Each structure stands twice: as C-alpha cells, then as structure tokens.
Short mmCIF file of C-alpha atoms in Angstrom, two decimals:
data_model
loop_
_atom_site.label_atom_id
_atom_site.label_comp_id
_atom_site.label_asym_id
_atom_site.label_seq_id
_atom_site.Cartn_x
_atom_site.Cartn_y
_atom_site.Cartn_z
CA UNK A 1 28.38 94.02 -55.77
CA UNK A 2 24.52 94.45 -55.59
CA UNK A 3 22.97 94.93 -59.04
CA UNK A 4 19.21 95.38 -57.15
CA UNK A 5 17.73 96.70 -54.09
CA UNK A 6 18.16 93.93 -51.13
CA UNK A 7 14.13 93.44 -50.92
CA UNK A 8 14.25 92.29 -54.84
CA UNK A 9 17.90 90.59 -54.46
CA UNK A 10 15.77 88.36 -51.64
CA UNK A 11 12.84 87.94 -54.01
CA UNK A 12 15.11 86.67 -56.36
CA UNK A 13 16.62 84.57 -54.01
CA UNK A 14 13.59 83.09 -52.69
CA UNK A 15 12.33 82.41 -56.23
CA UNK A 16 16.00 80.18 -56.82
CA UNK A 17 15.22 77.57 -53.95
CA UNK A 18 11.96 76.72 -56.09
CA UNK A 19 12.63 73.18 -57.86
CA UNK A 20 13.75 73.71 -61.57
CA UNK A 21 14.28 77.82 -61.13
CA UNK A 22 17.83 78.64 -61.44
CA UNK A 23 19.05 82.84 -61.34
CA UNK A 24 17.87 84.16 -64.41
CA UNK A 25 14.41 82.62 -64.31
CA UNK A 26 14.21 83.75 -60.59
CA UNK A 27 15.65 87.46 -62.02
CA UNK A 28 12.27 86.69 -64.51
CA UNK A 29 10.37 85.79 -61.92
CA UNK A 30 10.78 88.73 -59.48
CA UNK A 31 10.51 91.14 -62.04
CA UNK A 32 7.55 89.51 -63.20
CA UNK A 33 5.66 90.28 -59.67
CA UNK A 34 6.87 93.80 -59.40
CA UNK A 35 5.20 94.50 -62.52
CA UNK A 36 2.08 92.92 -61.16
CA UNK A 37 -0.87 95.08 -59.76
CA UNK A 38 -0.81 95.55 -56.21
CA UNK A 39 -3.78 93.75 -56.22
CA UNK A 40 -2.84 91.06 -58.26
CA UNK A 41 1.05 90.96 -56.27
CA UNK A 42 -1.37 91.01 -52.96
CA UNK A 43 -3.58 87.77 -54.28
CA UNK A 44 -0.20 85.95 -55.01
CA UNK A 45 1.42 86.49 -52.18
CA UNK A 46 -2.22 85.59 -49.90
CA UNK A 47 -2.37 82.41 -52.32
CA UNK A 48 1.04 81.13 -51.00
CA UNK A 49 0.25 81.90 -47.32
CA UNK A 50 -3.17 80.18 -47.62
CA UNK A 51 -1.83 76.94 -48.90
CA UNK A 52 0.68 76.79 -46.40
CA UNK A 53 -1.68 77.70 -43.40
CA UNK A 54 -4.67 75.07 -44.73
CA UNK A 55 -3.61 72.25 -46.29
CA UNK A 56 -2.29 69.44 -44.46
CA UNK A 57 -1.95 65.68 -44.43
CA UNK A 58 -5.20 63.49 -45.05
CA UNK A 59 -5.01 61.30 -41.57
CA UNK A 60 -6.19 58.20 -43.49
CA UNK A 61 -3.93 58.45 -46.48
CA UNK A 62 -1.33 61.03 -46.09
CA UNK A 63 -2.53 62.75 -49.72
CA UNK A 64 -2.94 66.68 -49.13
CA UNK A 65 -6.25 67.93 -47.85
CA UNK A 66 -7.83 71.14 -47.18
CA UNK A 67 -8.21 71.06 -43.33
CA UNK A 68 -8.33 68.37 -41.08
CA UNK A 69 -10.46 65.64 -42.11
CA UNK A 70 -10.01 62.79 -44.54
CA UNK A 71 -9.65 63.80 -47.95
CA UNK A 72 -12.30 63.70 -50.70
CA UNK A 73 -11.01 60.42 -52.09
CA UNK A 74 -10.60 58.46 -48.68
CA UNK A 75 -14.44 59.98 -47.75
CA UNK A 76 -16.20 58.79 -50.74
CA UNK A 77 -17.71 55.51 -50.35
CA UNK A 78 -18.06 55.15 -53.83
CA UNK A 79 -14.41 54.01 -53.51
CA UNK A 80 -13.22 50.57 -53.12
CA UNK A 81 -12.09 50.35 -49.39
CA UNK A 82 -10.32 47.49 -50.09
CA UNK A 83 -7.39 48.69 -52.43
CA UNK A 84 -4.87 50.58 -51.87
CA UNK A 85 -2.60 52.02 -54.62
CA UNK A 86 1.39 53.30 -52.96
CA UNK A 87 2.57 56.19 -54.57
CA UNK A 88 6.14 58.19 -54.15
CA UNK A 89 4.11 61.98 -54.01
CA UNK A 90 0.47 63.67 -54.44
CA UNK A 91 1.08 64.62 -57.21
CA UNK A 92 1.43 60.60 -58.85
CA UNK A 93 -1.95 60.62 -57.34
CA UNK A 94 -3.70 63.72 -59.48
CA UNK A 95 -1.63 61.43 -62.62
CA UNK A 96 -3.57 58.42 -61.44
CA UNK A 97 -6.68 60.08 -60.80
CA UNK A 98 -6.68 61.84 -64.89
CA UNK A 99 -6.56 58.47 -65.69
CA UNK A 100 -10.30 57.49 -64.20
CA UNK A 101 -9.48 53.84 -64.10
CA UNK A 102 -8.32 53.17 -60.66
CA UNK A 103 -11.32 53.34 -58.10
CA UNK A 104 -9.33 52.16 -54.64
CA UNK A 105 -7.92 54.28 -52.42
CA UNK A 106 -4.70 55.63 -52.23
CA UNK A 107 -1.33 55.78 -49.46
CA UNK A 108 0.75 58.77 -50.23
CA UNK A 109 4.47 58.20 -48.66
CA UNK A 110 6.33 61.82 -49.18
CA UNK A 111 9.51 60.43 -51.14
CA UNK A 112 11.31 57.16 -51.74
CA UNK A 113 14.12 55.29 -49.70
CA UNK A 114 17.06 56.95 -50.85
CA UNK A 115 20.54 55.76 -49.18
CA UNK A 116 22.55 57.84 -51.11
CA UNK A 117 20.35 61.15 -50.17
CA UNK A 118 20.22 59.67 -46.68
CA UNK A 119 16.43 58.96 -46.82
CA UNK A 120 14.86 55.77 -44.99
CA UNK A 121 11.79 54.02 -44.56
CA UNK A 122 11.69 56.55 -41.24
CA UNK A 123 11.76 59.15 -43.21
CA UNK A 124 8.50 58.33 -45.29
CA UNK A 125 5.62 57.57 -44.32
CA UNK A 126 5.91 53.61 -44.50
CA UNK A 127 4.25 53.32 -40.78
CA UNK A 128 1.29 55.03 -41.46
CA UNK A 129 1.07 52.24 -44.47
CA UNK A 130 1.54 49.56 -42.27
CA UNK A 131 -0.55 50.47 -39.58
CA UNK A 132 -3.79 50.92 -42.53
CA UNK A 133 -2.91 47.48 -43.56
CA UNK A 134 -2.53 46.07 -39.98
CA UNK A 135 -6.55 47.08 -39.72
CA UNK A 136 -6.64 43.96 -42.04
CA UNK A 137 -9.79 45.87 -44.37
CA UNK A 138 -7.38 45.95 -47.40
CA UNK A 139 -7.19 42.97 -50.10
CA UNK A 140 -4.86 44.44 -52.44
CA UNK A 141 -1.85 46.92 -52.30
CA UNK A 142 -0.44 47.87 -55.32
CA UNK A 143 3.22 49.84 -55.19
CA UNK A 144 3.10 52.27 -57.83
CA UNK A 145 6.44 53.82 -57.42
CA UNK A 146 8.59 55.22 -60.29
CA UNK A 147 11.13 52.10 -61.79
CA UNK A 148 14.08 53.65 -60.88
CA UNK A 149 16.60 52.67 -58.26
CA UNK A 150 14.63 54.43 -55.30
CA UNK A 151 11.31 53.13 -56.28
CA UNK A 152 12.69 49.89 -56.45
CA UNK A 153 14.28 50.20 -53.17
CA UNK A 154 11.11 51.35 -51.78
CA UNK A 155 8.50 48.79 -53.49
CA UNK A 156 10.92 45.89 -51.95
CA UNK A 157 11.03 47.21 -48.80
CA UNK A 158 7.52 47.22 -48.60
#
C-alpha cells in the first residue's frame, strides 16, 4: 500500500541508496526538499547535476578535478614531484591535506582489494600507479591505506 504520491515514494527511494540513509531519514530527507523554496529545491537539484556533469578524474593522479586537466595539487610546482602518498578514496586526501604536513603528491585508487566483495587490483586504479612510477621521477611512495584487512591486502599488493 502507498502511503505517498509515487514522485515522493521515488524521492524517498532515491534518498535510501545514499551511504548511511536508511527509510526514515530518506522519509526526512524528501520531506525536507518539498518544504524547500522552489528556488532553493531548483539550486539543489542543479548542484547534483553539476557535480556529476564536471568533475572527473585528475589524469595524473586519479583525485577528483573540476574539468579536464590535472588537479590543483598535481599542477602546483610548489609540490614535491618526487613523493607520492597511496590513498583508498579522495576524500583520505582532503584528511591529509587538513593536516598541512605532507607536501608530495598524491595517487588516488577508488577502493581497496576486496576478495570477499569481489574487488581486485583491476578494479582500482593500481595501473595508473604503476605506470606514474614506471616514469621513474618518484623517490618515495608511501601506502596510506586504512589498517584493516583490505588496506592490508592492498598496501602488499602494491
């Protein structure tokens, strides 16, 4: 039995495959943007299709970048060149980055080799990795994966 109309029953659906959001906060959550302002609902819902439409991949180090050039860590030469720090996901690098002590650069691989979840080192972006390290400008790499099982599996593979 529907409780809504089928246009909010799909908001709230939408709003459930979000990490973290299960049916009542997505309930919350629709609600939440009906009440909005058009105008307000409108700059949401632009602010969603703009991030999907403009950001993309950095070519250098696979961290997200508006457009399609290098991002503005890789294009600062105030960076050391010569370092490269291996995170799991972009957002490890903004948690590195708050820290202002690391000055290198930065390889982000999308996820973690993950047998169980049927993830493998084809499935991140280890190649892209290998291939920056094959140019034979970098020194150091550091792994800077999470200590769990995955990032384990991952920093050994590597």
């Amino acid at each position: 039995m529907q409780y809504f109309p089928p246009a909010l029953e799909n908001l709230v659906e939408q709003f459930a495959k979000l990490p973290g959001v299960g049916v009542k906060s997505a309930q919350r959550l629709a609600f939440y943007v009906l009440s909005m302002p058009d105008d307000e609902a409108n700059a949401f819902a632009q602010a969603v299709i703009s991030a999907k439409t403009s950001i993309h991949c950095c070519p250098v180090c696979q961290n997200l970048t508006d457009g399609d050039g290098p991002c503005s860590i890789c294009a600062s030469p105030k960076r050391d060149q010569s370092t490269i720090c291996v995170v799991a996901d972009p957002k490890d690098v903004a948690a590195m980055e708050r820290s202002r002590e690391y000055q290198g650069l930065y390889h982000v691989l999308h996820g973690v080799i993950s047998p169980m979840n049927h993830v493998g080192p084809d499935d991140i972006r280890v190649k892209e990795l290998v291939d920056r390290v094959a140019k034979g400008d970098v020194r150091e790499v550091i792994m800077a994966t999470n200590p769990d099982t995955e990032g384990e599996a991952t920093a050994m593979y590597l």
